[in-house]
Amino acid sequence: SCHFPDNAIKSLIVEQGVDCNQLKNLGHLTTVRREKETPIGLMALDKNNYAGRIDYELELEVENADKGKTDFETFLLENDIDLKYAKSKVARFCSTLKQKD
């Protein structure tokens, strides 16, 4: 029998003809998001927990990418926050799997 929780994701997997008995749980990633509307756009802070690690992401959702980039860079500078580009949280989680091999 399939040891996968009964939910919408399982239904989608089964609908695609995937044998869920062949799936293996490699770990989990949990994200807690806090959002706040600001004068420069919707600010979102994510706390990601995976593989015994915790990291944070700060994002700004905007209509105009160029203005949003400038506004975000100004916000970071004013708040003494260093800009650091990162891979997606899923990619960061997957990189922890490679380290275990």
PDB file of C-alpha atoms in Angstrom:
ATOM      1  CA  SER A   1       0.000   0.000   0.000  1.00  0.00           C
ATOM      2  CA  CYS A   2       1.041   3.602  -0.599  1.00  0.00           C
ATOM      3  CA  HIS A   3       2.607   5.263   2.442  1.00  0.00           C
ATOM      4  CA  PHE A   4       1.778   8.784   1.319  1.00  0.00           C
ATOM      5  CA  PRO A   5      -0.677  11.132   3.065  1.00  0.00           C
ATOM      6  CA  ASP A   6      -4.160  11.250   1.547  1.00  0.00           C
ATOM      7  CA  ASN A   7      -4.279  14.771   0.168  1.00  0.00           C
ATOM      8  CA  ALA A   8      -4.551  16.742  -3.068  1.00  0.00           C
ATOM      9  CA  ILE A   9      -0.866  16.148  -3.874  1.00  0.00           C
ATOM     10  CA  LYS A  10      -1.301  12.372  -3.634  1.00  0.00           C
ATOM     11  CA  SER A  11      -4.330  12.598  -5.923  1.00  0.00           C
ATOM     12  CA  LEU A  12      -2.308  14.532  -8.517  1.00  0.00           C
ATOM     13  CA  ILE A  13       0.516  11.991  -8.325  1.00  0.00           C
ATOM     14  CA  VAL A  14      -1.874   9.070  -8.819  1.00  0.00           C
ATOM     15  CA  GLU A  15      -3.699  10.878 -11.665  1.00  0.00           C
ATOM     16  CA  GLN A  16      -0.366  11.173 -13.498  1.00  0.00           C
ATOM     17  CA  GLY A  17       0.080   7.399 -13.293  1.00  0.00           C
ATOM     18  CA  VAL A  18       2.964   7.510 -10.809  1.00  0.00           C
ATOM     19  CA  ASP A  19       3.230   4.512  -8.494  1.00  0.00           C
ATOM     20  CA  CYS A  20       3.517   6.269  -5.143  1.00  0.00           C
ATOM     21  CA  ASN A  21       5.037   3.101  -3.655  1.00  0.00           C
ATOM     22  CA  GLN A  22       8.142   3.963  -5.683  1.00  0.00           C
ATOM     23  CA  LEU A  23       8.456   7.400  -4.049  1.00  0.00           C
ATOM     24  CA  LYS A  24      10.938   7.974  -1.269  1.00  0.00           C
ATOM     25  CA  ASN A  25      10.816  10.735   1.334  1.00  0.00           C
ATOM     26  CA  LEU A  26      14.178  12.496   1.263  1.00  0.00           C
ATOM     27  CA  GLY A  27      13.319  15.054   3.935  1.00  0.00           C
ATOM     28  CA  HIS A  28      11.139  18.038   4.505  1.00  0.00           C
ATOM     29  CA  LEU A  29      11.267  21.784   4.187  1.00  0.00           C
ATOM     30  CA  THR A  30       9.011  24.060   6.220  1.00  0.00           C
ATOM     31  CA  THR A  31       8.520  27.736   5.456  1.00  0.00           C
ATOM     32  CA  VAL A  32       6.837  30.265   7.722  1.00  0.00           C
ATOM     33  CA  ARG A  33       6.028  33.516   5.911  1.00  0.00           C
ATOM     34  CA  ARG A  34       5.195  36.916   7.346  1.00  0.00           C
ATOM     35  CA  GLU A  35       3.939  39.625   4.983  1.00  0.00           C
ATOM     36  CA  LYS A  36       3.530  43.375   5.444  1.00  0.00           C
ATOM     37  CA  GLU A  37       2.340  45.974   2.993  1.00  0.00           C
ATOM     38  CA  THR A  38       4.911  48.801   2.879  1.00  0.00           C
ATOM     39  CA  PRO A  39       5.114  52.071   0.927  1.00  0.00           C
ATOM     40  CA  ILE A  40       7.436  50.350  -1.590  1.00  0.00           C
ATOM     41  CA  GLY A  41       5.424  47.114  -2.002  1.00  0.00           C
ATOM     42  CA  LEU A  42       4.479  43.892  -0.247  1.00  0.00           C
ATOM     43  CA  MET A  43       7.417  42.806   1.937  1.00  0.00           C
ATOM     44  CA  ALA A  44       7.670  39.089   2.745  1.00  0.00           C
ATOM     45  CA  LEU A  45      10.004  37.475   5.264  1.00  0.00           C
ATOM     46  CA  ASP A  46      10.396  33.689   5.025  1.00  0.00           C
ATOM     47  CA  LYS A  47      11.887  31.487   7.726  1.00  0.00           C
ATOM     48  CA  ASN A  48      12.965  28.186   6.127  1.00  0.00           C
ATOM     49  CA  ASN A  49      13.733  25.086   8.180  1.00  0.00           C
ATOM     50  CA  TYR A  50      15.328  22.065   6.485  1.00  0.00           C
ATOM     51  CA  ALA A  51      17.998  19.464   7.231  1.00  0.00           C
ATOM     52  CA  GLY A  52      18.594  20.919  10.698  1.00  0.00           C
ATOM     53  CA  ARG A  53      19.222  24.371   9.225  1.00  0.00           C
ATOM     54  CA  ILE A  54      17.292  27.617   9.444  1.00  0.00           C
ATOM     55  CA  ASP A  55      17.659  30.424   6.942  1.00  0.00           C
ATOM     56  CA  TYR A  56      15.723  33.563   6.095  1.00  0.00           C
ATOM     57  CA  GLU A  57      14.691  35.275   2.877  1.00  0.00           C
ATOM     58  CA  LEU A  58      13.402  38.816   2.481  1.00  0.00           C
ATOM     59  CA  GLU A  59      11.436  39.542  -0.678  1.00  0.00           C
ATOM     60  CA  LEU A  60       9.628  42.549  -2.092  1.00  0.00           C
ATOM     61  CA  GLU A  61       6.705  42.075  -4.462  1.00  0.00           C
ATOM     62  CA  VAL A  62       6.265  45.022  -6.816  1.00  0.00           C
ATOM     63  CA  GLU A  63       4.538  46.047 -10.054  1.00  0.00           C
ATOM     64  CA  ASN A  64       7.558  47.792 -11.630  1.00  0.00           C
ATOM     65  CA  ALA A  65      10.731  45.676 -11.487  1.00  0.00           C
ATOM     66  CA  ASP A  66      13.203  48.542 -12.082  1.00  0.00           C
ATOM     67  CA  LYS A  67      11.662  50.848  -9.468  1.00  0.00           C
ATOM     68  CA  GLY A  68      11.215  47.899  -7.089  1.00  0.00           C
ATOM     69  CA  LYS A  69      14.894  46.978  -7.388  1.00  0.00           C
ATOM     70  CA  THR A  70      15.964  50.547  -6.600  1.00  0.00           C
ATOM     71  CA  ASP A  71      13.488  50.855  -3.714  1.00  0.00           C
ATOM     72  CA  PHE A  72      14.543  47.493  -2.265  1.00  0.00           C
ATOM     73  CA  GLU A  73      18.252  48.317  -2.482  1.00  0.00           C
ATOM     74  CA  THR A  74      17.563  51.644  -0.710  1.00  0.00           C
ATOM     75  CA  PHE A  75      15.549  49.827   1.987  1.00  0.00           C
ATOM     76  CA  LEU A  76      18.390  47.333   2.573  1.00  0.00           C
ATOM     77  CA  LEU A  77      20.982  50.117   2.753  1.00  0.00           C
ATOM     78  CA  GLU A  78      18.887  52.190   5.187  1.00  0.00           C
ATOM     79  CA  ASN A  79      18.427  49.141   7.426  1.00  0.00           C
ATOM     80  CA  ASP A  80      22.046  47.923   7.231  1.00  0.00           C
ATOM     81  CA  ILE A  81      21.068  44.640   5.558  1.00  0.00           C
ATOM     82  CA  ASP A  82      23.565  43.022   3.184  1.00  0.00           C
ATOM     83  CA  LEU A  83      22.192  41.883  -0.177  1.00  0.00           C
ATOM     84  CA  LYS A  84      23.122  38.284  -0.854  1.00  0.00           C
ATOM     85  CA  TYR A  85      21.805  36.401  -3.863  1.00  0.00           C
ATOM     86  CA  ALA A  86      20.819  32.822  -3.069  1.00  0.00           C
ATOM     87  CA  LYS A  87      19.579  29.746  -4.845  1.00  0.00           C
ATOM     88  CA  SER A  88      15.932  28.853  -4.313  1.00  0.00           C
ATOM     89  CA  LYS A  89      15.000  27.263  -0.995  1.00  0.00           C
ATOM     90  CA  VAL A  90      14.306  23.967  -2.790  1.00  0.00           C
ATOM     91  CA  ALA A  91      17.778  24.065  -4.379  1.00  0.00           C
ATOM     92  CA  ARG A  92      19.338  24.811  -0.983  1.00  0.00           C
ATOM     93  CA  PHE A  93      17.437  21.872   0.532  1.00  0.00           C
ATOM     94  CA  CYS A  94      18.542  19.579  -2.306  1.00  0.00           C
ATOM     95  CA  SER A  95      22.174  20.581  -1.806  1.00  0.00           C
ATOM     96  CA  THR A  96      21.978  19.163   1.735  1.00  0.00           C
ATOM     97  CA  LEU A  97      20.954  15.795   0.239  1.00  0.00           C
ATOM     98  CA  LYS A  98      24.087  15.659  -1.922  1.00  0.00           C
ATOM     99  CA  GLN A  99      26.256  16.245   1.152  1.00  0.00           C
ATOM    100  CA  LYS A 100      24.856  13.100   2.791  1.00  0.00           C
ATOM    101  CA  ASP A 101      25.970  10.797  -0.056  1.00  0.00           C
TER     102      ASP A 101
END
